[in-house]
């Protein structure tokens, strides 16, 4: 017992010192030189991914200098109206890459290479991989300003550290940055599930309790949770998940859990430590968290068990966390949640298994109507072919073949890897077809189709009702910061609202007297901005062209006198 209780401290100590070896002498330069206050930490649960970096607050404004945390060279620059927006990647000599996302603008050589590339490709969205040594930076050198571009919804710096070789995201909070954190994780609830030996949850066999903070750690009412005997099976058992968040100093923001340990009857059974998340497996967050609690109730249940196919490298102690049980058992549960600074919270309770019959059904989805993780499957009729790869689902999913023409799986069930939908149609292929899937929240997801021998096909990462459609609607363009009747302007900035009803915007270009000029597209505000270079004067034809993903085009043309 004593041994298991001191384990968490021991672990935190060991791993800090092992990461210490990759910190350069004198430490890293801060990426931003205002107090490092986090609005999000590494490993936070997000839709379809873990948060792969930390978000530093920037006082609700843009334009702070961004500093290279160490000497190095710029290895990648990307400009996109989505995701990371304007982002810079810097490779450092000790084998890590630092990433600075949502920048408002670039500086120096980074800025000039982006402008040249945008001119050459006649595109705002560019991705550049400078040669090694092409853009060298000294430790603490400024290369960009903080911003709010891409999918960012408020000004901040999204900062990542990656392993240069594997590109796996590493937890920046173990690299010695001056981030104050004296607050322990907050445990809010605990859930007990009936599980198969593979860690799959039996439907409707779980129970939830609220966790309350007491003098000696968190507790549940009565210090015990009683479960029915039929939660137990011959080869499976039970598992627990804990609704837990963390906060750091200086901000009220809810952050994510770093580490946890589950001890059952004095034996350490399962652990999580979120030091490294590869991009290939980040979507397994859908299996790590209680997906339904997250999507319906925004609760942050971290499972203390894993399914056989969950490839996240964040788990410890080798097992899958399934706790063996029999009717009449009393199991002593100790849960420890901790952060990188060693702040920890504990939750202790007993699981009491009632007397009675075990569940005779010793597995899930054993008949052929189930799509099983680890198995591929094809469903087909005269007009449809649905091909599922081995990594489509996280848990067995019952499929209903009778609705195959209009619906696949369940909209509320997450998908790990895209599956293929093939729809037979006599429609002539004119490049305008797409497949639409309606998600659990009613959102329409559109997939561009390919056509072959009478079949349209597309790949979907969503289950739900689907249909083959044609997009014949052109994008829309409206003036934003000036009247549509404008014939002259002295303004240095012109903005237009652009949109597209179905497949979405693929390209946008501005021509003045036939010459291409850079416009910046902000997808979240659905507008494009033209910052007029000082040389443009006099009466000119201004043409804005917007094209959607199936090639429908809209043009806005007007003669404007630039003053
Ligand atoms: Zn972020």
Coordinates of C-alpha atoms and ligand atoms in Angstrom, one line a residue:
X1 CA 0.0 0.0 0.0
X2 CA 2.7 2.5 1.0
X3 CA 4.6 1.7 -2.2
X4 CA 1.6 2.4 -4.5
X5 CA 0.9 5.7 -2.8
X6 CA 4.4 7.1 -3.3
X7 CA 4.6 5.9 -6.9
X8 CA 3.1 9.1 -8.5
X9 CA 5.8 11.3 -7.1
X10 CA 8.5 8.9 -8.1
X11 CA 7.2 8.9 -11.7
X12 CA 6.9 12.6 -12.1
X13 CA 10.4 13.0 -10.8
X14 CA 11.9 10.4 -13.2
X15 CA 10.3 11.7 -16.3
X16 CA 11.1 15.4 -15.7
X17 CA 14.8 14.5 -15.4
X18 CA 14.7 12.3 -18.6
X19 CA 13.2 15.1 -20.6
X20 CA 15.7 17.5 -19.1
X21 CA 18.3 16.0 -21.3
X22 CA 16.7 17.6 -24.4
X23 CA 16.6 21.1 -22.9
X24 CA 19.6 23.1 -24.3
X25 CA 22.1 24.7 -21.9
X26 CA 20.7 27.9 -20.5
X27 CA 17.1 26.6 -21.2
X28 CA 14.8 27.7 -24.0
X29 CA 13.9 31.2 -24.8
X30 CA 10.2 31.8 -24.2
X31 CA 8.2 31.9 -27.5
X32 CA 6.5 35.1 -26.3
X33 CA 7.7 37.5 -23.6
X34 CA 4.6 38.3 -21.7
X35 CA 3.7 36.1 -18.7
X36 CA 3.1 32.6 -19.9
X37 CA -0.6 32.0 -19.0
X38 CA -2.4 29.1 -20.6
X39 CA -5.9 29.0 -21.9
X40 CA -5.4 25.4 -23.0
X41 CA -2.8 22.8 -22.2
X42 CA -1.4 19.7 -24.0
X43 CA -3.6 16.7 -24.3
X44 CA -6.9 18.4 -23.7
X45 CA -9.8 16.5 -25.1
X46 CA -11.1 18.0 -28.3
X47 CA -13.4 16.7 -31.1
X48 CA -11.5 14.0 -33.0
X49 CA -8.1 15.0 -31.5
X50 CA -6.1 15.8 -28.4
X51 CA -4.9 19.4 -28.2
X52 CA -1.4 19.0 -29.6
X53 CA 0.2 22.0 -28.0
X54 CA -0.4 24.7 -25.5
X55 CA -2.4 28.0 -26.0
X56 CA -0.7 31.0 -24.5
X57 CA -3.0 33.9 -23.8
X58 CA -2.1 37.2 -25.5
X59 CA -4.1 39.8 -23.6
X60 CA -6.9 39.5 -26.2
X61 CA -4.8 41.3 -28.8
X62 CA -2.6 40.3 -31.7
X63 CA 0.9 41.5 -32.7
X64 CA 3.2 40.3 -29.9
X65 CA 6.7 39.3 -31.1
X66 CA 7.2 35.6 -31.5
X67 CA 10.7 34.4 -30.6
X68 CA 12.5 31.3 -31.7
X69 CA 12.9 29.2 -28.6
X70 CA 16.4 28.1 -29.6
X71 CA 18.8 28.4 -32.6
X72 CA 17.6 26.6 -35.6
X73 CA 16.2 26.9 -39.1
X74 CA 12.7 27.3 -40.5
X75 CA 11.7 24.0 -41.9
X76 CA 8.1 24.7 -42.9
X77 CA 5.8 27.7 -43.3
X78 CA 2.1 27.4 -44.1
X79 CA -0.6 29.9 -44.8
X80 CA -4.2 28.6 -44.7
X81 CA -7.6 30.1 -44.1
X82 CA -8.3 27.1 -41.9
X83 CA -6.6 25.2 -39.0
X84 CA -3.4 26.8 -37.9
X85 CA -3.8 29.8 -40.2
X86 CA -0.3 31.4 -40.6
X87 CA 2.2 29.0 -39.0
X88 CA 5.9 28.6 -38.7
X89 CA 7.9 25.4 -37.9
X90 CA 11.5 25.7 -36.6
X91 CA 13.9 22.7 -36.4
X92 CA 16.4 22.9 -33.5
X93 CA 19.7 21.1 -33.1
X94 CA 18.6 18.9 -30.2
X95 CA 16.0 17.1 -32.4
X96 CA 12.8 19.0 -31.6
X97 CA 10.7 21.3 -33.8
X98 CA 8.8 24.2 -32.4
X99 CA 5.6 25.3 -34.0
X100 CA 3.9 28.7 -33.7
X101 CA 0.3 28.9 -35.0
X102 CA -2.3 31.5 -35.8
X103 CA 0.3 34.2 -36.5
X104 CA -1.0 37.6 -37.7
X105 CA 2.0 38.3 -39.9
X106 CA 5.5 37.0 -40.7
X107 CA 8.8 39.0 -40.3
X108 CA 12.1 39.2 -42.2
X109 CA 13.0 36.3 -44.5
X110 CA 10.0 34.3 -43.5
X111 CA 7.8 37.1 -44.7
X112 CA 9.7 37.6 -48.0
X113 CA 9.7 33.9 -48.9
X114 CA 5.9 33.7 -48.3
X115 CA 5.2 36.8 -50.5
X116 CA 7.4 35.4 -53.3
X117 CA 5.6 32.1 -53.2
X118 CA 2.2 33.6 -53.1
X119 CA 3.0 35.7 -56.1
X120 CA 4.4 32.8 -58.0
X121 CA 1.6 30.4 -57.2
X122 CA -1.0 33.2 -57.4
X123 CA -2.5 31.8 -54.2
X124 CA -3.0 33.1 -50.6
X125 CA -2.8 29.6 -49.2
X126 CA 0.7 28.3 -49.6
X127 CA 3.0 25.7 -47.9
X128 CA 6.7 26.1 -48.1
X129 CA 9.5 23.8 -46.9
X130 CA 12.7 26.0 -46.9
X131 CA 16.0 24.1 -47.4
X132 CA 18.1 23.5 -44.3
X133 CA 20.1 26.7 -43.7
X134 CA 17.9 28.9 -46.0
X135 CA 16.3 30.7 -43.1
X136 CA 18.5 30.3 -40.0
X137 CA 17.4 31.8 -36.7
X138 CA 19.3 32.6 -33.6
X139 CA 17.9 31.8 -30.2
X140 CA 15.4 34.6 -29.3
X141 CA 15.2 35.9 -32.9
X142 CA 11.8 37.3 -33.9
X143 CA 10.2 35.8 -37.1
X144 CA 6.5 36.5 -36.8
X145 CA 3.8 38.2 -34.7
X146 CA 1.1 36.5 -32.7
X147 CA -2.4 36.6 -34.1
X148 CA -5.8 35.0 -34.5
X149 CA -5.6 33.5 -38.1
X150 CA -7.1 30.1 -39.2
X151 CA -9.6 28.4 -36.9
X152 CA -8.5 30.4 -33.9
X153 CA -11.5 32.1 -32.3
X154 CA -9.6 34.6 -30.1
X155 CA -6.1 36.0 -30.2
X156 CA -3.6 33.5 -28.7
X157 CA -0.4 31.7 -29.5
X158 CA -0.9 28.0 -30.2
X159 CA 2.6 26.6 -29.5
X160 CA 3.8 23.1 -30.1
X161 CA 7.0 21.1 -29.6
X162 CA 7.4 18.1 -31.9
X163 CA 9.9 15.3 -32.2
X164 CA 11.5 16.4 -35.5
X165 CA 12.1 12.8 -36.7
X166 CA 8.6 11.3 -36.0
X167 CA 6.7 14.6 -35.9
X168 CA 4.9 13.3 -32.8
X169 CA 3.6 16.2 -30.6
X170 CA 5.4 16.4 -27.2
X171 CA 4.1 18.1 -24.0
X172 CA 5.6 21.6 -24.0
X173 CA 5.1 21.8 -20.2
X174 CA 8.0 19.4 -19.5
X175 CA 10.5 21.6 -21.4
X176 CA 11.2 24.0 -18.6
X177 CA 9.1 27.0 -19.7
X178 CA 8.2 29.4 -16.9
X179 CA 4.5 28.4 -16.5
X180 CA 3.2 28.6 -12.9
X181 CA 1.0 25.8 -11.8
X182 CA 0.2 25.1 -8.1
X183 CA -3.3 23.8 -8.7
X184 CA -4.2 20.1 -8.6
X185 CA -6.5 18.3 -11.0
X186 CA -10.2 18.6 -10.2
X187 CA -12.1 15.3 -10.1
X188 CA -15.8 15.8 -10.9
X189 CA -17.3 12.3 -11.4
X190 CA -16.6 8.6 -11.8
X191 CA -18.3 6.1 -14.1
X192 CA -18.1 2.3 -13.8
X193 CA -18.7 0.2 -16.9
X194 CA -19.2 -3.5 -17.7
X195 CA -16.5 -4.4 -20.3
X196 CA -15.6 -7.2 -22.6
X197 CA -12.0 -8.6 -22.3
X198 CA -11.1 -6.2 -25.2
X199 CA -12.3 -3.2 -23.3
X200 CA -15.5 -2.7 -25.2
X201 CA -18.4 -1.3 -23.2
X202 CA -21.6 -3.4 -22.9
X203 CA -24.5 -1.0 -23.9
X204 CA -26.6 0.4 -21.0
X205 CA -24.3 -1.2 -18.4
X206 CA -22.7 1.6 -16.6
X207 CA -23.2 3.7 -13.5
X208 CA -22.2 7.3 -12.7
X209 CA -21.4 9.1 -9.4
X210 CA -20.5 12.7 -8.6
X211 CA -17.1 13.1 -7.0
X212 CA -16.8 15.6 -4.1
X213 CA -13.7 17.2 -2.7
X214 CA -13.1 16.3 1.0
X215 CA -10.3 16.9 3.5
X216 CA -8.3 13.8 2.4
X217 CA -9.0 13.8 -1.3
X218 CA -12.1 13.3 -3.4
X219 CA -14.9 10.9 -2.5
X220 CA -18.2 9.5 -3.7
X221 CA -21.4 9.3 -1.7
X222 CA -21.1 6.5 0.9
X223 CA -17.5 5.9 -0.3
X224 CA -18.7 3.0 -2.4
X225 CA -20.4 2.2 -5.7
X226 CA -22.6 -0.9 -5.8
X227 CA -22.9 -2.6 -9.2
X228 CA -25.1 -5.5 -10.3
X229 CA -23.6 -8.9 -10.6
X230 CA -24.4 -8.9 -14.3
X231 CA -21.7 -6.3 -14.9
X232 CA -19.3 -9.3 -14.5
X233 CA -18.6 -11.8 -17.3
X234 CA -16.4 -14.8 -17.5
X235 CA -13.5 -13.3 -19.6
X236 CA -14.3 -9.6 -19.2
X237 CA -14.8 -7.4 -16.2
X238 CA -15.4 -3.8 -15.3
X239 CA -13.6 -0.5 -16.0
X240 CA -13.7 3.0 -14.6
X241 CA -13.5 6.4 -16.2
X242 CA -13.0 9.7 -14.3
X243 CA -14.4 13.1 -15.3
X244 CA -11.3 15.2 -14.5
X245 CA -9.9 18.6 -15.6
X246 CA -7.0 20.7 -14.5
X247 CA -6.4 24.4 -14.2
X248 CA -3.2 26.4 -14.1
X249 CA -2.3 29.6 -12.3
X250 CA -3.4 32.9 -13.6
X251 CA -6.5 31.9 -15.6
X252 CA -9.8 30.3 -14.9
X253 CA -9.7 28.2 -18.1
X254 CA -10.4 24.5 -17.9
X255 CA -7.4 22.6 -19.1
X256 CA -6.9 18.8 -19.6
X257 CA -5.6 16.0 -17.4
X258 CA -1.9 15.2 -17.7
X259 CA -1.5 11.9 -15.9
X260 CA -3.4 9.3 -13.8
X261 CA -2.9 6.1 -12.0
X262 CA -5.4 3.4 -11.2
X263 CA -4.7 1.1 -8.2
X264 CA -7.1 -1.8 -7.5
X265 CA -6.7 -3.7 -4.3
X266 CA -3.2 -2.3 -3.9
X267 CA -2.0 -3.3 -7.4
X268 CA -1.2 -0.6 -9.9
X269 CA -3.4 -1.6 -12.9
X270 CA -3.4 1.2 -15.4
X271 CA -1.9 4.6 -16.0
X272 CA -2.0 7.5 -18.4
X273 CA 0.8 10.1 -19.0
X274 CA 0.2 12.5 -21.8
X275 CA 3.8 13.3 -22.9
X276 CA 3.6 12.4 -26.5
X277 CA 0.8 12.1 -29.0
X278 CA 1.5 11.1 -32.7
X279 CA -0.7 12.7 -35.3
X280 CA -1.5 9.3 -36.7
X281 CA -3.2 8.2 -33.5
X282 CA -4.6 11.5 -32.1
X283 CA -8.1 10.6 -33.4
X284 CA -8.1 7.7 -30.9
X285 CA -9.2 10.4 -28.4
X286 CA -12.6 9.2 -29.5
X287 CA -11.9 5.9 -27.8
X288 CA -9.9 7.3 -24.9
X289 CA -12.7 9.6 -23.7
X290 CA -16.2 8.5 -23.0
X291 CA -17.4 9.8 -26.4
X292 CA -21.1 10.0 -25.5
X293 CA -20.5 11.9 -22.3
X294 CA -18.2 14.3 -24.2
X295 CA -20.4 14.9 -27.2
X296 CA -23.7 15.1 -25.4
X297 CA -22.7 16.6 -22.0
X298 CA -19.3 18.1 -22.6
X299 CA -18.0 16.0 -19.8
X300 CA -14.3 15.0 -19.7
X301 CA -14.3 11.3 -18.8
X302 CA -10.9 9.8 -19.2
X303 CA -11.1 6.0 -19.4
X304 CA -8.8 4.1 -17.2
X305 CA -8.9 1.2 -19.6
X306 CA -8.3 0.9 -23.3
X307 CA -9.6 -1.2 -26.2
X308 CA -7.3 -3.7 -27.9
X309 CA -6.9 -1.5 -31.0
X310 CA -6.3 1.8 -29.3
X311 CA -2.7 2.7 -30.4
X312 CA -2.2 5.9 -28.3
X313 CA 1.3 5.7 -26.6
X314 CA 0.0 7.5 -23.5
X315 CA -0.8 4.4 -21.4
X316 CA 1.4 2.8 -18.7
X317 CA 1.8 -0.5 -16.9
X318 CA 1.1 -2.7 -19.9
X319 CA -2.4 -3.9 -19.2
X320 CA -5.7 -2.7 -20.7
X321 CA -7.3 -1.7 -17.4
X322 CA -10.1 -4.3 -17.4
X323 CA -10.8 -5.2 -13.7
X324 CA -11.7 -8.8 -13.2
X325 CA -14.8 -9.2 -11.0
X326 CA -17.2 -11.8 -9.6
X327 CA -20.5 -11.5 -7.7
X328 CA -19.9 -10.6 -4.1
X329 CA -16.5 -8.9 -4.6
X330 CA -15.4 -5.7 -2.9
X331 CA -12.7 -3.9 -4.9
X332 CA -10.7 -1.1 -3.3
X333 CA -10.2 1.6 -5.9
X334 CA -7.5 4.3 -5.6
X335 CA -7.3 6.9 -8.4
X336 CA -4.6 9.5 -8.7
X337 CA -4.7 12.4 -11.1
X338 CA -1.6 14.5 -11.4
X339 CA -0.1 17.3 -13.5
X340 CA 3.5 17.9 -14.8
X341 CA 4.4 19.9 -11.7
X342 CA 3.5 17.0 -9.4
X343 CA 0.2 18.5 -8.1
X344 CA -2.1 15.6 -7.5
X345 CA -5.6 14.7 -6.5
X346 CA -6.9 11.4 -5.2
X347 CA -10.2 9.6 -5.3
X348 CA -10.8 6.5 -3.2
X349 CA -13.9 4.3 -3.0
X350 CA -15.0 0.7 -3.0
X351 CA -16.8 -1.1 -5.8
X352 CA -19.2 -3.6 -4.3
X353 CA -20.5 -6.3 -6.7
X354 CA -23.9 -7.5 -5.7
X355 CA -24.7 -11.2 -5.3
X356 CA -26.4 -12.7 -8.3
X357 CA -25.9 -14.1 -11.8
X358 CA -23.0 -12.9 -14.0
X359 CA -23.8 -11.8 -17.6
X360 CA -23.8 -15.1 -19.6
X361 CA -23.1 -13.1 -22.8
X362 CA -19.3 -13.2 -22.7
X363 CA -18.5 -10.7 -25.6
X364 CA -20.1 -8.1 -27.8
X365 CA -21.3 -8.2 -31.4
X366 CA -20.5 -11.9 -31.9
X367 CA -23.0 -12.3 -34.7
X368 CA -22.3 -11.2 -38.3
X369 CA -24.5 -8.1 -38.2
X370 CA -21.7 -6.3 -36.4
X371 CA -18.8 -4.3 -37.7
X372 CA -15.9 -5.2 -35.5
X373 CA -12.7 -3.2 -34.8
X374 CA -9.8 -5.0 -36.5
X375 CA -12.0 -6.5 -39.2
X376 CA -12.8 -5.1 -42.7
X377 CA -16.3 -5.6 -44.0
X378 CA -18.2 -4.9 -47.2
X379 CA -22.0 -4.4 -47.3
X380 CA -23.7 -4.2 -50.7
X381 CA -26.9 -4.4 -52.6
X382 CA -27.7 -3.5 -56.2
X383 CA -27.2 0.2 -55.8
X384 CA -24.8 0.5 -52.9
X385 CA -21.4 -0.7 -51.8
X386 CA -20.1 0.3 -48.4
X387 CA -16.5 -0.7 -47.6
X388 CA -15.2 -0.6 -44.1
X389 CA -11.5 -0.9 -43.3
X390 CA -10.1 -2.6 -40.2
X391 CA -9.9 0.7 -38.3
X392 CA -13.3 2.1 -39.0
X393 CA -14.9 1.7 -35.5
X394 CA -13.6 1.8 -31.9
X395 CA -16.2 -0.7 -30.6
X396 CA -18.5 -3.3 -32.2
X397 CA -21.3 -1.6 -34.1
X398 CA -24.5 -3.3 -35.1
X399 CA -25.3 -2.5 -38.8
X400 CA -28.8 -2.4 -40.3
X401 CA -28.6 -3.6 -43.9
X402 CA -32.2 -2.8 -44.5
X403 CA -31.5 1.0 -44.4
X404 CA -28.3 0.8 -46.5
X405 CA -29.7 3.0 -49.3
X406 CA -30.0 6.0 -47.1
X407 CA -28.1 5.5 -43.8
X408 CA -24.9 3.9 -42.6
X409 CA -24.2 3.1 -39.0
X410 CA -25.3 5.6 -36.4
X411 CA -24.7 9.3 -36.7
X412 CA -23.8 9.4 -33.0
X413 CA -21.0 6.8 -33.4
X414 CA -17.5 8.1 -34.1
X415 CA -15.3 6.9 -37.0
X416 CA -11.5 6.4 -36.8
X417 CA -10.6 6.0 -40.5
X418 CA -12.7 7.0 -43.4
X419 CA -14.8 4.2 -45.0
X420 CA -15.9 4.2 -48.7
X421 CA -19.4 4.9 -49.9
X422 CA -20.3 3.8 -53.4
X423 CA -23.6 4.9 -55.0
X424 CA -24.8 3.5 -58.3
X425 CA -26.4 6.2 -60.5
X426 CA -27.4 6.7 -64.1
X427 CA -26.5 10.4 -63.8
X428 CA -24.0 11.6 -66.4
X429 CA -20.7 12.5 -64.5
X430 CA -20.3 16.3 -64.9
X431 CA -18.0 16.8 -62.0
X432 CA -20.8 18.4 -59.8
X433 CA -21.7 15.3 -57.8
X434 CA -21.0 15.0 -54.1
X435 CA -22.1 12.8 -51.2
X436 CA -23.6 14.4 -48.2
X437 CA -23.6 12.8 -44.8
X438 CA -25.7 14.4 -42.0
X439 CA -23.9 14.1 -38.6
X440 CA -25.4 13.7 -35.1
X441 CA -25.6 17.4 -34.6
X442 CA -27.4 17.9 -38.0
X443 CA -24.3 19.3 -39.7
X444 CA -24.0 18.5 -43.4
X445 CA -20.6 17.0 -44.3
X446 CA -19.9 17.0 -48.0
X447 CA -17.6 14.7 -49.8
X448 CA -16.4 15.2 -53.4
X449 CA -17.0 12.1 -55.4
X450 CA -15.0 10.2 -58.0
X451 CA -16.8 8.4 -60.8
X452 CA -16.2 5.0 -62.3
X453 CA -18.4 2.7 -64.4
X454 CA -21.8 4.0 -63.2
X455 CA -20.7 4.3 -59.6
X456 CA -20.0 7.5 -57.6
X457 CA -17.7 7.0 -54.6
X458 CA -16.4 9.1 -51.7
X459 CA -14.7 8.6 -48.3
X460 CA -16.5 9.5 -45.1
X461 CA -15.3 9.9 -41.5
X462 CA -18.9 10.2 -40.4
X463 CA -21.8 7.8 -40.1
X464 CA -25.4 8.8 -40.6
X465 CA -28.0 9.5 -43.3
X466 CA -26.4 10.1 -46.7
X467 CA -27.3 10.9 -50.2
X468 CA -25.8 11.6 -53.6
X469 CA -26.3 15.2 -54.7
X470 CA -25.2 17.7 -57.3
X471 CA -23.9 21.2 -56.5
X472 CA -25.0 23.6 -59.2
X473 CA -25.0 26.7 -57.0
X474 CA -22.3 29.3 -57.5
X475 CA -20.5 30.9 -54.6
X476 CA -21.8 34.3 -53.3
X477 CA -19.9 37.6 -53.2
X478 CA -21.0 40.8 -51.5
X479 CA -19.1 43.9 -50.6
X480 CA -18.3 44.2 -46.9
X481 CA -16.5 47.4 -45.9
X482 CA -17.8 49.5 -48.8
X483 CA -21.1 50.0 -50.7
X484 CA -21.8 48.0 -53.8
X485 CA -22.5 51.3 -55.6
X486 CA -19.0 52.6 -54.9
X487 CA -17.2 54.1 -57.9
X488 CA -14.2 55.5 -56.2
X489 CA -12.3 54.9 -53.0
X490 CA -9.3 56.3 -51.0
X491 CA -9.4 53.3 -48.6
X492 CA -6.3 51.2 -48.3
X493 CA -8.4 48.1 -47.5
X494 CA -11.3 46.5 -49.3
X495 CA -13.2 43.5 -48.0
X496 CA -15.8 41.2 -49.5
X497 CA -18.0 38.6 -47.9
X498 CA -17.8 35.3 -49.8
X499 CA -19.7 32.1 -49.3
X500 CA -20.8 28.8 -50.8
X501 CA -23.9 26.8 -50.0
X502 CA -22.9 23.2 -50.6
X503 CA -19.4 21.9 -51.3
X504 CA -17.5 25.0 -50.0
X505 CA -15.0 27.5 -51.3
X506 CA -11.9 26.1 -53.2
X507 CA -10.3 29.2 -54.7
X508 CA -10.6 33.0 -54.6
X509 CA -8.6 35.5 -56.8
X510 CA -8.5 39.2 -57.2
X511 CA -7.4 40.8 -60.6
X512 CA -6.9 44.5 -61.1
X513 CA -6.7 45.4 -64.8
X514 CA -6.1 41.7 -65.4
X515 CA -3.1 41.4 -62.9
X516 CA -3.3 39.1 -59.9
X517 CA -3.2 40.6 -56.5
X518 CA -3.0 38.9 -53.1
X519 CA -6.2 38.8 -51.0
X520 CA -6.4 37.1 -47.6
X521 CA -9.2 34.8 -46.8
X522 CA -10.6 34.4 -43.3
X523 CA -12.8 31.3 -43.4
X524 CA -14.3 31.8 -39.9
X525 CA -15.5 35.3 -40.9
X526 CA -16.2 34.2 -44.5
X527 CA -14.5 37.3 -45.9
X528 CA -11.5 38.2 -48.1
X529 CA -9.3 41.3 -47.6
X530 CA -7.4 43.3 -50.2
X531 CA -4.6 45.5 -48.7
X532 CA -4.0 47.9 -51.6
X533 CA -0.3 48.4 -52.4
X534 CA 0.5 52.2 -52.6
X535 CA 1.2 52.0 -56.4
X536 CA -2.4 51.4 -57.3
X537 CA -3.9 54.7 -58.4
X538 CA -6.6 55.8 -60.9
X539 CA -9.5 54.1 -62.6
X540 CA -9.1 50.3 -62.7
X541 CA -11.2 47.2 -63.4
X542 CA -11.5 45.2 -60.2
X543 CA -12.5 41.5 -60.6
X544 CA -13.0 39.1 -57.8
X545 CA -13.4 35.4 -58.8
X546 CA -14.6 32.8 -56.3
X547 CA -14.8 29.1 -57.2
X548 CA -16.3 26.2 -55.2
X549 CA -15.0 22.7 -54.9
X550 CA -16.9 21.4 -57.9
X551 CA -15.9 24.3 -60.1
X552 CA -19.0 26.6 -59.9
X553 CA -17.7 30.1 -60.4
X554 CA -18.8 33.6 -59.3
X555 CA -17.4 36.8 -60.6
X556 CA -17.7 40.3 -59.1
X557 CA -16.5 43.0 -61.6
X558 CA -16.5 46.8 -61.2
X559 CA -14.5 49.8 -62.4
X560 CA -13.2 51.7 -59.4
X561 CA -11.3 54.9 -59.2
X562 CA -8.5 54.4 -56.7
X563 CA -7.6 57.7 -55.0
Ligands
LIG1 ZN1 -4.3 25.5 -29.5

